[in-house]
């Protein structure tokens, strides 16, 4: 993760809530705006870490929207609006857990999923139609480091 991403993750881990003023921000390439969503996910995702972006030139805001960054990281026009949004759940919440290939990994994944669902107040899984508390299946996928990752 580039320097900006690391700085955002550190701020989120230290404070839990971060507002970023994009008024003077410029991006070299549209895909660089993904750093905000990646940093939020790395810091634990909502509600553990809360990130709201505000301001910014229209071209930057369009880039955030086109890459769906604003699905997971809220954007507001002003600081006052950003302060009002900091406690609101974004439209999409992502969390990740990396599991070592050990016998207790399935149990750890279930515990992590239960914690995420409790924090979200519902199943927390897109497309899951069951009531809160209904079990949700997860499918680990192998990563390049021979670890397994479950995402919801």
N, C-alpha and C. Protein backbone atom coordinates (compact mmCIF):
# COMPACT_ATOMS: atom_id res chain seq x y z
N UNK A 1 0.86 -1.18 0.00
CA UNK A 1 0.00 0.00 0.00
C UNK A 1 0.90 1.23 0.00
N UNK A 2 0.63 2.20 -0.87
CA UNK A 2 1.46 3.40 -0.95
C UNK A 2 1.44 4.19 0.37
N UNK A 3 2.32 5.19 0.45
CA UNK A 3 2.45 6.01 1.65
C UNK A 3 1.14 6.62 2.12
N UNK A 4 0.33 7.12 1.20
CA UNK A 4 -0.95 7.71 1.59
C UNK A 4 -1.84 6.65 2.24
N UNK A 5 -1.90 5.48 1.65
CA UNK A 5 -2.72 4.41 2.22
C UNK A 5 -2.28 4.03 3.61
N UNK A 6 -0.97 3.91 3.80
CA UNK A 6 -0.44 3.57 5.13
C UNK A 6 -0.79 4.65 6.14
N UNK A 7 -0.69 5.91 5.73
CA UNK A 7 -1.02 7.02 6.64
C UNK A 7 -2.50 7.00 7.03
N UNK A 8 -3.36 6.69 6.07
CA UNK A 8 -4.80 6.61 6.37
C UNK A 8 -5.08 5.45 7.31
N UNK A 9 -4.48 4.29 7.04
CA UNK A 9 -4.67 3.13 7.92
C UNK A 9 -4.21 3.46 9.33
N UNK A 10 -3.04 4.07 9.46
CA UNK A 10 -2.53 4.42 10.79
C UNK A 10 -3.49 5.37 11.50
N UNK A 11 -3.97 6.38 10.80
CA UNK A 11 -4.91 7.33 11.41
C UNK A 11 -6.19 6.63 11.84
N UNK A 12 -6.69 5.71 11.01
CA UNK A 12 -7.91 4.97 11.37
C UNK A 12 -7.68 4.06 12.57
N UNK A 13 -6.53 3.40 12.62
CA UNK A 13 -6.24 2.52 13.74
C UNK A 13 -6.02 3.32 15.02
N UNK A 14 -5.43 4.51 14.91
CA UNK A 14 -5.18 5.35 16.08
C UNK A 14 -6.44 6.02 16.60
N UNK A 15 -7.23 6.58 15.68
CA UNK A 15 -8.38 7.40 16.08
C UNK A 15 -9.73 6.72 15.88
N UNK A 16 -9.81 5.79 14.94
CA UNK A 16 -11.08 5.12 14.66
C UNK A 16 -11.98 5.88 13.71
N UNK A 17 -11.83 7.18 13.67
CA UNK A 17 -12.66 8.04 12.81
C UNK A 17 -11.77 9.06 12.12
N UNK A 18 -11.90 9.16 10.80
CA UNK A 18 -11.06 10.08 10.04
C UNK A 18 -11.90 10.77 8.98
N UNK A 19 -11.72 12.09 8.88
CA UNK A 19 -12.31 12.89 7.82
C UNK A 19 -11.16 13.37 6.93
N UNK A 20 -11.31 13.25 5.63
CA UNK A 20 -10.26 13.68 4.71
C UNK A 20 -10.81 14.75 3.77
N UNK A 21 -10.17 15.90 3.79
CA UNK A 21 -10.53 17.02 2.93
C UNK A 21 -9.86 16.85 1.58
N UNK A 22 -10.66 16.70 0.54
CA UNK A 22 -10.15 16.50 -0.82
C UNK A 22 -10.10 17.79 -1.64
N UNK A 23 -10.30 18.93 -0.98
CA UNK A 23 -10.39 20.21 -1.69
C UNK A 23 -9.21 20.44 -2.63
N UNK A 24 -8.00 20.22 -2.15
CA UNK A 24 -6.81 20.47 -2.98
C UNK A 24 -6.21 19.19 -3.53
N UNK A 25 -6.91 18.09 -3.43
CA UNK A 25 -6.37 16.80 -3.88
C UNK A 25 -6.40 16.70 -5.40
N UNK A 26 -5.36 16.11 -5.93
CA UNK A 26 -5.26 15.81 -7.36
C UNK A 26 -4.80 14.37 -7.49
N UNK A 27 -5.31 13.67 -8.48
CA UNK A 27 -4.87 12.30 -8.70
C UNK A 27 -4.24 12.19 -10.08
N UNK A 28 -3.16 11.40 -10.15
CA UNK A 28 -2.48 11.20 -11.42
C UNK A 28 -3.23 10.21 -12.29
N UNK A 29 -3.82 9.21 -11.65
CA UNK A 29 -4.57 8.20 -12.37
C UNK A 29 -5.81 7.85 -11.56
N UNK A 30 -6.92 7.68 -12.24
CA UNK A 30 -8.21 7.44 -11.59
C UNK A 30 -8.14 6.27 -10.60
N UNK A 31 -7.42 5.21 -10.95
CA UNK A 31 -7.38 4.02 -10.09
C UNK A 31 -6.73 4.30 -8.74
N UNK A 32 -5.97 5.37 -8.63
CA UNK A 32 -5.33 5.70 -7.35
C UNK A 32 -6.37 6.07 -6.28
N UNK A 33 -7.56 6.43 -6.69
CA UNK A 33 -8.58 6.78 -5.71
C UNK A 33 -9.07 5.55 -4.94
N UNK A 34 -8.71 4.35 -5.40
CA UNK A 34 -9.07 3.12 -4.69
C UNK A 34 -8.36 3.01 -3.35
N UNK A 35 -7.33 3.82 -3.13
CA UNK A 35 -6.57 3.77 -1.88
C UNK A 35 -7.47 4.01 -0.67
N UNK A 36 -8.51 4.82 -0.82
CA UNK A 36 -9.38 5.12 0.32
C UNK A 36 -10.16 3.89 0.76
N UNK A 37 -10.76 3.18 -0.18
CA UNK A 37 -11.50 1.96 0.16
C UNK A 37 -10.57 0.88 0.69
N UNK A 38 -9.40 0.75 0.09
CA UNK A 38 -8.43 -0.25 0.54
C UNK A 38 -7.96 0.04 1.96
N UNK A 39 -7.71 1.30 2.27
CA UNK A 39 -7.25 1.67 3.61
C UNK A 39 -8.34 1.40 4.65
N UNK A 40 -9.57 1.73 4.32
CA UNK A 40 -10.68 1.47 5.26
C UNK A 40 -10.81 -0.03 5.53
N UNK A 41 -10.74 -0.83 4.49
CA UNK A 41 -10.83 -2.29 4.65
C UNK A 41 -9.66 -2.82 5.48
N UNK A 42 -8.46 -2.34 5.21
CA UNK A 42 -7.28 -2.78 5.94
C UNK A 42 -7.37 -2.43 7.43
N UNK A 43 -7.98 -1.30 7.73
CA UNK A 43 -8.12 -0.86 9.12
C UNK A 43 -9.26 -1.57 9.86
N UNK A 44 -9.97 -2.44 9.19
CA UNK A 44 -11.01 -3.21 9.87
C UNK A 44 -12.41 -2.97 9.37
N UNK A 45 -12.60 -1.99 8.51
CA UNK A 45 -13.93 -1.72 7.96
C UNK A 45 -14.88 -1.10 8.98
N UNK A 46 -16.00 -0.64 8.46
CA UNK A 46 -17.01 -0.01 9.29
C UNK A 46 -17.69 -1.08 10.13
N UNK A 47 -18.02 -0.91 11.38
CA UNK A 47 -17.94 0.32 12.18
C UNK A 47 -16.64 0.46 12.96
N UNK A 48 -15.75 -0.51 12.89
CA UNK A 48 -14.48 -0.42 13.63
C UNK A 48 -13.69 0.81 13.21
N UNK A 49 -13.64 1.06 11.92
CA UNK A 49 -12.95 2.22 11.38
C UNK A 49 -13.95 3.00 10.55
N UNK A 50 -13.97 4.32 10.73
CA UNK A 50 -14.94 5.15 10.01
C UNK A 50 -14.19 6.23 9.24
N UNK A 51 -14.47 6.30 7.96
CA UNK A 51 -13.77 7.22 7.07
C UNK A 51 -14.79 7.94 6.21
N UNK A 52 -14.70 9.27 6.17
CA UNK A 52 -15.55 10.07 5.30
C UNK A 52 -14.66 11.05 4.55
N UNK A 53 -14.83 11.11 3.25
CA UNK A 53 -14.14 12.06 2.39
C UNK A 53 -15.07 13.24 2.18
N UNK A 54 -14.50 14.44 2.01
CA UNK A 54 -15.37 15.58 1.70
C UNK A 54 -14.65 16.56 0.79
N UNK A 55 -15.48 17.34 0.07
CA UNK A 55 -14.94 18.31 -0.87
C UNK A 55 -14.41 17.63 -2.11
N UNK A 56 -13.54 18.34 -2.82
CA UNK A 56 -12.92 17.78 -4.01
C UNK A 56 -13.50 18.33 -5.29
N UNK A 57 -12.66 18.38 -6.29
CA UNK A 57 -13.07 18.82 -7.61
C UNK A 57 -14.07 17.81 -8.19
N UNK A 58 -14.98 18.27 -9.05
CA UNK A 58 -15.96 17.35 -9.64
C UNK A 58 -15.34 16.15 -10.35
N UNK A 59 -14.19 16.32 -11.01
CA UNK A 59 -13.57 15.20 -11.71
C UNK A 59 -13.11 14.13 -10.71
N UNK A 60 -12.62 14.54 -9.55
CA UNK A 60 -12.21 13.59 -8.53
C UNK A 60 -13.41 12.87 -7.93
N UNK A 61 -14.46 13.61 -7.67
CA UNK A 61 -15.68 13.01 -7.10
C UNK A 61 -16.28 12.02 -8.10
N UNK A 62 -16.27 12.36 -9.40
CA UNK A 62 -16.76 11.43 -10.42
C UNK A 62 -15.90 10.17 -10.46
N UNK A 63 -14.59 10.31 -10.29
CA UNK A 63 -13.70 9.14 -10.27
C UNK A 63 -14.03 8.25 -9.08
N UNK A 64 -14.26 8.85 -7.92
CA UNK A 64 -14.63 8.07 -6.73
C UNK A 64 -15.93 7.31 -6.98
N UNK A 65 -16.89 7.98 -7.60
CA UNK A 65 -18.17 7.34 -7.90
C UNK A 65 -18.02 6.24 -8.96
N UNK A 66 -17.26 6.52 -10.00
CA UNK A 66 -17.15 5.54 -11.10
C UNK A 66 -16.45 4.26 -10.66
N UNK A 67 -15.53 4.36 -9.72
CA UNK A 67 -14.85 3.18 -9.21
C UNK A 67 -15.56 2.59 -7.99
N UNK A 68 -16.69 3.14 -7.65
CA UNK A 68 -17.54 2.68 -6.55
C UNK A 68 -16.85 2.80 -5.19
N UNK A 69 -15.88 3.68 -5.09
CA UNK A 69 -15.24 3.95 -3.81
C UNK A 69 -16.29 4.46 -2.82
N UNK A 70 -17.21 5.29 -3.32
CA UNK A 70 -18.22 5.88 -2.45
C UNK A 70 -19.27 4.87 -1.98
N UNK A 71 -19.20 3.64 -2.49
CA UNK A 71 -20.06 2.58 -1.94
C UNK A 71 -19.58 2.17 -0.55
N UNK A 72 -18.27 2.21 -0.34
CA UNK A 72 -17.71 1.77 0.95
C UNK A 72 -17.16 2.92 1.79
N UNK A 73 -16.81 4.02 1.14
CA UNK A 73 -16.30 5.20 1.84
C UNK A 73 -17.24 6.36 1.51
N UNK A 74 -17.89 6.89 2.52
CA UNK A 74 -18.84 7.98 2.29
C UNK A 74 -18.13 9.24 1.81
N UNK A 75 -18.83 10.02 0.99
CA UNK A 75 -18.32 11.31 0.52
C UNK A 75 -19.37 12.37 0.82
N UNK A 76 -18.91 13.52 1.25
CA UNK A 76 -19.80 14.65 1.55
C UNK A 76 -19.23 15.89 0.87
N UNK A 77 -20.10 16.85 0.65
CA UNK A 77 -19.67 18.08 -0.01
C UNK A 77 -18.91 19.02 0.91
N UNK A 78 -19.26 19.03 2.19
CA UNK A 78 -18.66 19.97 3.14
C UNK A 78 -18.22 19.25 4.41
N UNK A 79 -17.45 19.94 5.21
CA UNK A 79 -17.02 19.40 6.49
C UNK A 79 -18.22 19.12 7.39
N UNK A 80 -19.18 20.03 7.41
CA UNK A 80 -20.38 19.83 8.25
C UNK A 80 -21.14 18.57 7.83
N UNK A 81 -21.27 18.34 6.53
CA UNK A 81 -21.93 17.14 6.04
C UNK A 81 -21.12 15.89 6.39
N UNK A 82 -19.79 15.99 6.30
CA UNK A 82 -18.93 14.86 6.62
C UNK A 82 -19.06 14.50 8.10
N UNK A 83 -19.09 15.50 8.97
CA UNK A 83 -19.28 15.24 10.40
C UNK A 83 -20.61 14.55 10.66
N UNK A 84 -21.63 14.93 9.90
CA UNK A 84 -22.95 14.30 10.07
C UNK A 84 -22.95 12.86 9.58
N UNK A 85 -22.08 12.54 8.61
CA UNK A 85 -22.05 11.19 8.04
C UNK A 85 -21.13 10.21 8.77
N UNK A 86 -20.26 10.69 9.63
CA UNK A 86 -19.24 9.83 10.21
C UNK A 86 -19.82 8.65 10.98
N UNK A 87 -21.01 8.79 11.54
CA UNK A 87 -21.62 7.69 12.29
C UNK A 87 -22.62 6.88 11.46
N UNK A 88 -22.77 7.23 10.20
CA UNK A 88 -23.73 6.53 9.33
C UNK A 88 -23.02 5.41 8.57
N UNK A 89 -23.69 4.28 8.49
CA UNK A 89 -23.15 3.13 7.76
C UNK A 89 -23.14 3.43 6.26
N UNK A 90 -22.01 3.17 5.60
CA UNK A 90 -21.99 3.35 4.14
C UNK A 90 -22.84 2.28 3.46
N UNK A 91 -23.18 2.48 2.18
CA UNK A 91 -24.03 1.51 1.49
C UNK A 91 -23.46 0.09 1.46
N UNK A 92 -22.15 -0.04 1.39
CA UNK A 92 -21.52 -1.37 1.35
C UNK A 92 -20.43 -1.42 2.41
N UNK A 93 -20.40 -2.53 3.13
CA UNK A 93 -19.39 -2.73 4.16
C UNK A 93 -18.56 -3.95 3.79
N UNK A 94 -17.23 -3.79 3.83
CA UNK A 94 -16.32 -4.91 3.52
C UNK A 94 -15.40 -5.13 4.69
N UNK A 95 -15.18 -6.38 4.98
CA UNK A 95 -14.20 -6.78 5.98
C UNK A 95 -13.43 -7.96 5.43
N UNK A 96 -12.24 -8.14 5.95
CA UNK A 96 -11.40 -9.24 5.48
C UNK A 96 -10.70 -9.85 6.69
N UNK A 97 -10.56 -11.13 6.66
CA UNK A 97 -9.77 -11.83 7.67
C UNK A 97 -8.86 -12.81 6.94
N UNK A 98 -7.61 -12.83 7.31
CA UNK A 98 -6.66 -13.76 6.72
C UNK A 98 -6.44 -14.88 7.72
N UNK A 99 -6.64 -16.08 7.26
CA UNK A 99 -6.55 -17.26 8.12
C UNK A 99 -5.38 -18.13 7.70
N UNK A 100 -4.62 -18.55 8.68
CA UNK A 100 -3.54 -19.51 8.44
C UNK A 100 -4.17 -20.87 8.17
N UNK A 101 -3.52 -21.74 7.41
CA UNK A 101 -4.06 -23.09 7.19
C UNK A 101 -3.85 -23.96 8.44
N UNK A 102 -4.72 -23.73 9.45
CA UNK A 102 -4.65 -24.46 10.72
C UNK A 102 -6.02 -25.02 11.03
N UNK A 103 -6.09 -26.02 11.89
CA UNK A 103 -7.38 -26.65 12.22
C UNK A 103 -8.41 -25.69 12.81
N UNK A 104 -7.97 -24.65 13.52
CA UNK A 104 -8.93 -23.75 14.16
C UNK A 104 -9.39 -22.60 13.25
N UNK A 105 -8.96 -22.58 12.00
CA UNK A 105 -9.31 -21.48 11.10
C UNK A 105 -10.81 -21.41 10.81
N UNK A 106 -11.47 -22.54 10.69
CA UNK A 106 -12.91 -22.52 10.42
C UNK A 106 -13.63 -21.87 11.59
N UNK A 107 -13.25 -22.25 12.81
CA UNK A 107 -13.87 -21.66 13.99
C UNK A 107 -13.59 -20.15 14.04
N UNK A 108 -12.35 -19.75 13.76
CA UNK A 108 -12.00 -18.33 13.78
C UNK A 108 -12.81 -17.55 12.74
N UNK A 109 -13.02 -18.14 11.57
CA UNK A 109 -13.81 -17.48 10.53
C UNK A 109 -15.25 -17.31 10.97
N UNK A 110 -15.82 -18.34 11.60
CA UNK A 110 -17.20 -18.24 12.08
C UNK A 110 -17.33 -17.17 13.16
N UNK A 111 -16.37 -17.11 14.07
CA UNK A 111 -16.39 -16.09 15.13
C UNK A 111 -16.30 -14.70 14.50
N UNK A 112 -15.40 -14.53 13.55
CA UNK A 112 -15.26 -13.23 12.88
C UNK A 112 -16.55 -12.84 12.17
N UNK A 113 -17.19 -13.79 11.51
CA UNK A 113 -18.44 -13.51 10.82
C UNK A 113 -19.54 -13.15 11.81
N UNK A 114 -19.63 -13.89 12.92
CA UNK A 114 -20.62 -13.57 13.95
C UNK A 114 -20.39 -12.16 14.50
N UNK A 115 -19.14 -11.79 14.76
CA UNK A 115 -18.83 -10.45 15.27
C UNK A 115 -19.21 -9.37 14.26
N UNK A 116 -18.92 -9.62 12.99
CA UNK A 116 -19.27 -8.65 11.96
C UNK A 116 -20.77 -8.49 11.86
N UNK A 117 -21.50 -9.59 11.89
CA UNK A 117 -22.95 -9.53 11.80
C UNK A 117 -23.54 -8.80 13.00
N UNK A 118 -23.01 -9.05 14.18
CA UNK A 118 -23.50 -8.36 15.38
C UNK A 118 -23.23 -6.87 15.28
N UNK A 119 -22.06 -6.49 14.78
CA UNK A 119 -21.71 -5.08 14.64
C UNK A 119 -22.60 -4.38 13.62
N UNK A 120 -22.98 -5.10 12.58
CA UNK A 120 -23.81 -4.52 11.53
C UNK A 120 -25.28 -4.56 11.86
N UNK A 121 -25.66 -5.40 12.80
CA UNK A 121 -27.07 -5.49 13.17
C UNK A 121 -27.89 -6.32 12.21
N UNK A 122 -27.24 -6.99 11.29
CA UNK A 122 -27.95 -7.86 10.34
C UNK A 122 -26.98 -8.91 9.84
N UNK A 123 -27.34 -9.59 8.76
CA UNK A 123 -26.45 -10.62 8.25
C UNK A 123 -25.16 -10.02 7.73
N UNK A 124 -25.20 -8.76 7.25
CA UNK A 124 -24.00 -8.11 6.76
C UNK A 124 -23.50 -8.65 5.44
N UNK A 125 -24.21 -9.57 4.83
CA UNK A 125 -23.74 -10.19 3.60
C UNK A 125 -24.67 -9.79 2.47
N UNK A 126 -24.10 -9.18 1.44
CA UNK A 126 -24.89 -8.76 0.29
C UNK A 126 -25.59 -9.95 -0.33
N UNK A 127 -26.86 -9.80 -0.61
CA UNK A 127 -27.63 -10.87 -1.23
C UNK A 127 -28.19 -11.86 -0.24
N UNK A 128 -27.88 -11.70 1.04
CA UNK A 128 -28.41 -12.61 2.06
C UNK A 128 -29.78 -12.11 2.47
N UNK A 129 -30.81 -12.94 2.25
CA UNK A 129 -32.17 -12.53 2.51
C UNK A 129 -32.71 -12.97 3.85
N UNK A 130 -31.93 -13.72 4.61
CA UNK A 130 -32.39 -14.22 5.89
C UNK A 130 -32.46 -13.14 6.94
N UNK A 131 -33.20 -13.42 8.02
CA UNK A 131 -33.29 -12.45 9.11
C UNK A 131 -31.96 -12.37 9.86
N UNK A 132 -31.77 -11.31 10.67
CA UNK A 132 -30.55 -11.20 11.45
C UNK A 132 -30.31 -12.46 12.27
N UNK A 133 -29.06 -12.85 12.35
CA UNK A 133 -28.72 -14.04 13.12
C UNK A 133 -28.78 -15.33 12.34
N UNK A 134 -29.32 -15.30 11.12
CA UNK A 134 -29.37 -16.49 10.28
C UNK A 134 -27.95 -16.84 9.84
N UNK A 135 -27.55 -18.10 9.94
CA UNK A 135 -26.18 -18.46 9.53
C UNK A 135 -25.93 -18.13 8.06
N UNK A 136 -24.73 -17.74 7.80
CA UNK A 136 -24.30 -17.41 6.44
C UNK A 136 -23.09 -18.26 6.12
N UNK A 137 -23.09 -18.87 4.95
CA UNK A 137 -21.94 -19.67 4.54
C UNK A 137 -20.84 -18.76 4.05
N UNK A 138 -19.62 -19.21 4.15
CA UNK A 138 -18.49 -18.49 3.60
C UNK A 138 -17.62 -19.48 2.88
N UNK A 139 -16.89 -18.95 1.90
CA UNK A 139 -16.04 -19.81 1.10
C UNK A 139 -14.64 -19.23 1.11
N UNK A 140 -13.69 -19.91 1.75
CA UNK A 140 -12.32 -19.41 1.73
C UNK A 140 -11.71 -19.58 0.35
N UNK A 141 -10.87 -18.65 -0.02
CA UNK A 141 -10.18 -18.74 -1.31
C UNK A 141 -8.69 -18.72 -1.07
N UNK A 142 -7.93 -19.59 -1.74
CA UNK A 142 -6.49 -19.61 -1.51
C UNK A 142 -5.84 -18.34 -2.03
N UNK A 143 -4.89 -17.82 -1.30
CA UNK A 143 -4.14 -16.65 -1.76
C UNK A 143 -2.74 -17.09 -2.17
N UNK A 144 -1.99 -16.16 -2.67
CA UNK A 144 -0.65 -16.51 -3.16
C UNK A 144 0.28 -16.92 -2.03
N UNK A 145 -0.04 -16.60 -0.80
CA UNK A 145 0.83 -16.95 0.32
C UNK A 145 0.38 -18.22 1.03
N UNK A 146 -0.45 -19.01 0.39
CA UNK A 146 -0.97 -20.25 0.95
C UNK A 146 -1.81 -20.04 2.19
N UNK A 147 -2.27 -18.80 2.40
CA UNK A 147 -3.21 -18.54 3.48
C UNK A 147 -4.59 -18.54 2.86
N UNK A 148 -5.58 -18.51 3.69
CA UNK A 148 -6.94 -18.46 3.19
C UNK A 148 -7.58 -17.16 3.65
N UNK A 149 -8.43 -16.62 2.82
CA UNK A 149 -9.05 -15.35 3.10
C UNK A 149 -10.55 -15.49 2.94
N UNK A 150 -11.30 -15.04 3.91
CA UNK A 150 -12.75 -15.03 3.81
C UNK A 150 -13.21 -13.58 3.79
N UNK A 151 -14.01 -13.22 2.82
CA UNK A 151 -14.49 -11.84 2.73
C UNK A 151 -16.00 -11.84 2.76
N UNK A 152 -16.55 -10.86 3.43
CA UNK A 152 -18.00 -10.66 3.47
C UNK A 152 -18.30 -9.21 3.45
